CSV table of C-alpha atoms in Angstrom, one decimal:
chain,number,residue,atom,x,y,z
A,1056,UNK,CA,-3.0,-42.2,-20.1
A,1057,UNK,CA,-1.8,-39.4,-17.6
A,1058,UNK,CA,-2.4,-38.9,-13.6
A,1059,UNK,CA,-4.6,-36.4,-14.0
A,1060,UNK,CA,-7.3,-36.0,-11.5
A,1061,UNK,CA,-10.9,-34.8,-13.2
A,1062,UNK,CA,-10.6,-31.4,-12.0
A,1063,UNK,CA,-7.5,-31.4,-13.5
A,1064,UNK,CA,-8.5,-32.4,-16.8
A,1065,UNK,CA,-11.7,-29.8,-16.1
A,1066,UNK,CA,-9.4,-26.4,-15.4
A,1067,UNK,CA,-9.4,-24.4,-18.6
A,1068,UNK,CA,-12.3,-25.4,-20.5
A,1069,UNK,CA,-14.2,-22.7,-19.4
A,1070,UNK,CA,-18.2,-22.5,-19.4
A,1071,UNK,CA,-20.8,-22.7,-21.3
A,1072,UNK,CA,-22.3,-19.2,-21.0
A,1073,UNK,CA,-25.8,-20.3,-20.6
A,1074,UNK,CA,-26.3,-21.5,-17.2
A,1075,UNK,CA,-27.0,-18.1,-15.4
A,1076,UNK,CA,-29.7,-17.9,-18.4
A,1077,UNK,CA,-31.3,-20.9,-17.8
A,1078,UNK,CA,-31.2,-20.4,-14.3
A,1079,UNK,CA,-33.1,-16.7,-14.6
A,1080,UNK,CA,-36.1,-17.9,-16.1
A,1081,UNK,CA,-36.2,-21.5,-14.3
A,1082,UNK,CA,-36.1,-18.5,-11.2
A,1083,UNK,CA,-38.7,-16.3,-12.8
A,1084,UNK,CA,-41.0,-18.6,-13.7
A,1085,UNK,CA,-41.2,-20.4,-10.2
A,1086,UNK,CA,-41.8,-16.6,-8.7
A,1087,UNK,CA,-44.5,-16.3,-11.4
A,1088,UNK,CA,-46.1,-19.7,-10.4
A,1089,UNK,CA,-45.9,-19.6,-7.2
A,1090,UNK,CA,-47.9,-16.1,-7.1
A,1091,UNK,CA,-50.2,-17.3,-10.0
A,1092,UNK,CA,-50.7,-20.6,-8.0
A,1093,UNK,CA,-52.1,-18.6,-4.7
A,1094,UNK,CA,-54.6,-17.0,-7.0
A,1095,UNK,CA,-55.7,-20.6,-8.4
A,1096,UNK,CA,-56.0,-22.2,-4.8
A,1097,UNK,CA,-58.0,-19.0,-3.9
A,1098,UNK,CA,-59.6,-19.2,-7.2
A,1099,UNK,CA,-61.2,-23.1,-6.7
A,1100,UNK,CA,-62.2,-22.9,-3.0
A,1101,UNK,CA,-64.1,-19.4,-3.2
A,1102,UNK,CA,-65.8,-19.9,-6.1
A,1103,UNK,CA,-65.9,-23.4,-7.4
A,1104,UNK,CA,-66.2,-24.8,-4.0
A,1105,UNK,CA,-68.1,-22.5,-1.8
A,1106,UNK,CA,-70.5,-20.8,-4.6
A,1107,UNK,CA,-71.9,-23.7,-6.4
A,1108,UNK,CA,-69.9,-26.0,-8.5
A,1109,UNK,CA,-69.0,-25.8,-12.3
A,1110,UNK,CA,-72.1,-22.8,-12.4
A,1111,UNK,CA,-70.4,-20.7,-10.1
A,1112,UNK,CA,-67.1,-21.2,-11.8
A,1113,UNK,CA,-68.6,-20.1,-15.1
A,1114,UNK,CA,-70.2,-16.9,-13.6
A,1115,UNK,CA,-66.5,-16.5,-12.1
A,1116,UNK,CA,-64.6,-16.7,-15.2
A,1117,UNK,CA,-66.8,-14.2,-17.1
A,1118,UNK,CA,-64.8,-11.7,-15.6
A,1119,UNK,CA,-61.7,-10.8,-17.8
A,1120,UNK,CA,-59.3,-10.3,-15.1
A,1121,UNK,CA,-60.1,-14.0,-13.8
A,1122,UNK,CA,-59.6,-14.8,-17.4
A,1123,UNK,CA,-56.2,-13.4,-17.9
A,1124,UNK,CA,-55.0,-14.8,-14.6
A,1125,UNK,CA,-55.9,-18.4,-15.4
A,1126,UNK,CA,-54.5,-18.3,-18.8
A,1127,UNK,CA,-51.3,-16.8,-17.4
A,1128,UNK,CA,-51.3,-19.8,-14.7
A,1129,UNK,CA,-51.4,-22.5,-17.3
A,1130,UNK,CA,-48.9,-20.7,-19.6
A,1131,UNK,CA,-46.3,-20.2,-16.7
A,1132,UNK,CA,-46.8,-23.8,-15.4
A,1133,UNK,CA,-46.3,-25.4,-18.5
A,1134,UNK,CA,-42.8,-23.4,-19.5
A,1135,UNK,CA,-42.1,-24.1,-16.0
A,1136,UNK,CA,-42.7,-27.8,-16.2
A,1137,UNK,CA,-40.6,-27.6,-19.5
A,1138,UNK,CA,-38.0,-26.1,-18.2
A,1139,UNK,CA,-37.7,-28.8,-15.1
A,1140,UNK,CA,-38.3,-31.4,-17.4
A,1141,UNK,CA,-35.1,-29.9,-19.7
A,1142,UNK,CA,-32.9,-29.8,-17.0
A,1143,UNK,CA,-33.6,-33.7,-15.9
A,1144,UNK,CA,-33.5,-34.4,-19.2
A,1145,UNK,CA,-30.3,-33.2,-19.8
A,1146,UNK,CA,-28.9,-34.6,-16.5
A,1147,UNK,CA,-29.9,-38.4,-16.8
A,1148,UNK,CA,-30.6,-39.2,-20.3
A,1149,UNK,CA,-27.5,-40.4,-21.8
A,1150,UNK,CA,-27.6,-40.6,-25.7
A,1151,UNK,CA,-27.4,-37.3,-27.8
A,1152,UNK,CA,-30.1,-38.3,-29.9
A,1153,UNK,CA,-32.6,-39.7,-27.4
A,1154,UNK,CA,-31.8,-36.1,-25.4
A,1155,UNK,CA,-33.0,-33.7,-28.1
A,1156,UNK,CA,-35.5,-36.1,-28.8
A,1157,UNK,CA,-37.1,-35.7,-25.6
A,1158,UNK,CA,-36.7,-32.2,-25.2
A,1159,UNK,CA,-38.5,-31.7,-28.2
A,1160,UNK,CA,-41.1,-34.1,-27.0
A,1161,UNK,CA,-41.5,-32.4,-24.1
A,1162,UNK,CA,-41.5,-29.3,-25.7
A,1163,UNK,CA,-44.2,-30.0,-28.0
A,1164,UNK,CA,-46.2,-31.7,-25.7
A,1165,UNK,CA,-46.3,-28.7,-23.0
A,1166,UNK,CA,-47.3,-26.5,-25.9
A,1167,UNK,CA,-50.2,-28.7,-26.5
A,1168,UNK,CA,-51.4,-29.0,-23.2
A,1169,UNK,CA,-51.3,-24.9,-22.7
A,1170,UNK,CA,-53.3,-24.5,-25.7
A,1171,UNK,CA,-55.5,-26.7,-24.7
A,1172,UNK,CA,-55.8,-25.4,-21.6
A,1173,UNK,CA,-56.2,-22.0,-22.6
A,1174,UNK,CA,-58.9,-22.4,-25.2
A,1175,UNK,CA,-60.7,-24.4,-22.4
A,1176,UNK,CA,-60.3,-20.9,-20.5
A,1177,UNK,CA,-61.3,-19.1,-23.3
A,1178,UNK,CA,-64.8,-20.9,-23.5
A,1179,UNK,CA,-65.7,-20.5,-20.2
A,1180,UNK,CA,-65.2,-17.1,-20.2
A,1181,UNK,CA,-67.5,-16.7,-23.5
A,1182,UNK,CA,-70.1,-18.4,-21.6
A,1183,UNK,CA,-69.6,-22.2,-21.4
Protein backbone atom coordinates (compact mmCIF):
# COMPACT_ATOMS: atom_id res chain seq x y z
CA UNK A 1 0.00 0.00 0.00
CA UNK A 2 1.97 3.27 -1.00
CA UNK A 3 0.98 7.21 -0.64
CA UNK A 4 0.39 7.55 -3.91
CA UNK A 5 -2.20 10.04 -5.05
CA UNK A 6 -4.34 8.68 -8.32
CA UNK A 7 -2.63 10.98 -10.57
CA UNK A 8 0.29 9.63 -9.37
CA UNK A 9 -0.47 6.19 -9.94
CA UNK A 10 -1.98 7.59 -13.59
CA UNK A 11 1.48 9.37 -14.86
CA UNK A 12 3.10 7.03 -17.35
CA UNK A 13 0.47 4.84 -18.57
CA UNK A 14 -0.01 6.69 -21.44
CA UNK A 15 -3.34 6.62 -23.74
CA UNK A 16 -5.19 4.76 -25.43
CA UNK A 17 -4.84 6.14 -28.99
CA UNK A 18 -8.44 6.03 -29.87
CA UNK A 19 -10.08 8.89 -28.22
CA UNK A 20 -9.32 11.66 -30.84
CA UNK A 21 -10.93 8.80 -33.31
CA UNK A 22 -13.96 8.41 -31.54
CA UNK A 23 -14.28 11.92 -30.98
CA UNK A 24 -13.98 12.68 -35.02
CA UNK A 25 -16.84 10.88 -36.07
CA UNK A 26 -19.05 11.39 -32.73
CA UNK A 27 -18.07 15.29 -34.29
CA UNK A 28 -18.89 14.49 -37.88
CA UNK A 29 -21.79 12.75 -37.44
CA UNK A 30 -23.50 15.48 -35.15
CA UNK A 31 -22.46 18.10 -38.15
CA UNK A 32 -24.10 15.66 -40.51
CA UNK A 33 -27.22 15.48 -38.38
CA UNK A 34 -27.70 18.55 -37.55
CA UNK A 35 -27.62 19.73 -41.34
CA UNK A 36 -29.70 16.53 -42.33
CA UNK A 37 -32.10 17.28 -39.49
CA UNK A 38 -32.90 21.08 -40.86
CA UNK A 39 -33.83 19.29 -44.18
CA UNK A 40 -36.27 16.82 -42.22
CA UNK A 41 -37.94 19.69 -40.10
CA UNK A 42 -38.28 21.50 -43.53
CA UNK A 43 -39.12 18.29 -45.11
CA UNK A 44 -42.47 17.47 -42.64
CA UNK A 45 -43.93 21.06 -42.36
CA UNK A 46 -43.83 21.92 -46.21
CA UNK A 47 -44.96 19.03 -47.48
CA UNK A 48 -46.52 16.64 -45.02
CA UNK A 49 -48.05 19.41 -43.13
CA UNK A 50 -48.95 22.22 -45.46
CA UNK A 51 -49.59 20.03 -48.84
CA UNK A 52 -51.87 17.40 -47.70
CA UNK A 53 -50.98 14.71 -45.35
CA UNK A 54 -49.40 11.13 -46.03
CA UNK A 55 -50.49 11.92 -50.12
CA UNK A 56 -48.45 14.89 -50.30
CA UNK A 57 -45.58 13.13 -48.66
CA UNK A 58 -45.71 10.34 -51.16
CA UNK A 59 -45.75 12.78 -54.25
CA UNK A 60 -42.71 14.41 -52.17
CA UNK A 61 -40.60 11.47 -51.76
CA UNK A 62 -40.92 10.45 -55.51
CA UNK A 63 -38.22 12.64 -56.11
CA UNK A 64 -34.76 10.96 -55.76
CA UNK A 65 -32.98 13.75 -54.20
CA UNK A 66 -35.69 13.79 -51.23
CA UNK A 67 -34.99 10.10 -51.26
CA UNK A 68 -31.37 10.16 -50.77
CA UNK A 69 -31.61 12.84 -48.09
CA UNK A 70 -34.02 10.95 -45.90
CA UNK A 71 -32.17 7.76 -46.14
CA UNK A 72 -28.91 9.60 -45.33
CA UNK A 73 -30.95 11.23 -42.22
CA UNK A 74 -31.91 7.89 -40.72
CA UNK A 75 -28.42 6.35 -41.46
CA UNK A 76 -26.53 9.33 -39.74
CA UNK A 77 -28.98 9.40 -36.78
CA UNK A 78 -28.71 5.94 -36.04
CA UNK A 79 -24.58 5.77 -36.07
CA UNK A 80 -24.99 8.80 -34.14
CA UNK A 81 -27.35 7.44 -31.53
CA UNK A 82 -24.82 4.40 -31.52
CA UNK A 83 -22.06 6.19 -31.00
CA UNK A 84 -23.72 8.27 -27.81
CA UNK A 85 -25.10 5.23 -26.66
CA UNK A 86 -21.19 3.64 -26.75
CA UNK A 87 -19.79 6.28 -24.97
CA UNK A 88 -22.57 6.03 -21.88
CA UNK A 89 -22.20 2.62 -22.18
CA UNK A 90 -18.72 2.53 -21.57
CA UNK A 91 -18.84 5.21 -18.83
CA UNK A 92 -21.53 3.77 -16.39
CA UNK A 93 -21.85 0.18 -17.03
CA UNK A 94 -19.54 -1.63 -14.78
CA UNK A 95 -19.00 -5.38 -15.78
CA UNK A 96 -16.82 -6.22 -18.88
CA UNK A 97 -19.20 -8.68 -20.09
CA UNK A 98 -22.52 -6.84 -19.58
CA UNK A 99 -20.45 -3.70 -21.48
CA UNK A 100 -19.79 -5.57 -24.79
CA UNK A 101 -22.93 -7.04 -24.37
CA UNK A 102 -24.68 -3.93 -24.75
CA UNK A 103 -22.64 -2.41 -27.21
CA UNK A 104 -23.36 -5.14 -29.32
CA UNK A 105 -27.01 -4.83 -28.45
CA UNK A 106 -27.08 -1.49 -29.32
CA UNK A 107 -25.27 -2.08 -32.20
CA UNK A 108 -27.47 -4.45 -33.68
CA UNK A 109 -30.35 -2.93 -32.76
CA UNK A 110 -29.57 0.63 -34.52
CA UNK A 111 -28.76 -1.42 -37.59
CA UNK A 112 -32.13 -2.79 -37.52
CA UNK A 113 -33.97 0.23 -36.97
CA UNK A 114 -31.91 2.01 -40.19
CA UNK A 115 -32.86 -0.80 -42.28
CA UNK A 116 -36.07 -0.59 -41.42
CA UNK A 117 -36.18 2.75 -41.85
CA UNK A 118 -34.67 2.87 -45.04
CA UNK A 119 -36.68 0.31 -46.84
CA UNK A 120 -39.78 2.26 -45.42
CA UNK A 121 -38.01 5.18 -47.49
CA UNK A 122 -37.48 3.05 -50.30
CA UNK A 123 -41.32 2.24 -50.73
CA UNK A 124 -42.50 5.43 -50.64
CA UNK A 125 -40.37 6.56 -53.11
CA UNK A 126 -41.46 3.55 -55.51
CA UNK A 127 -44.89 4.68 -55.09
CA UNK A 128 -46.39 3.72 -51.65
Amino acid sequence: MGIRTPLGNAIGLGSGHNGFHHWWTHFLSMIGYCLLSIFAIYAVICFAVMEGGYKGMLAWMGNPFHAVLSVLFVVVGFYHFALCARVCIEDYIQPEWFKMTCIVATNFLATIFSLVACFSILRMFLGG
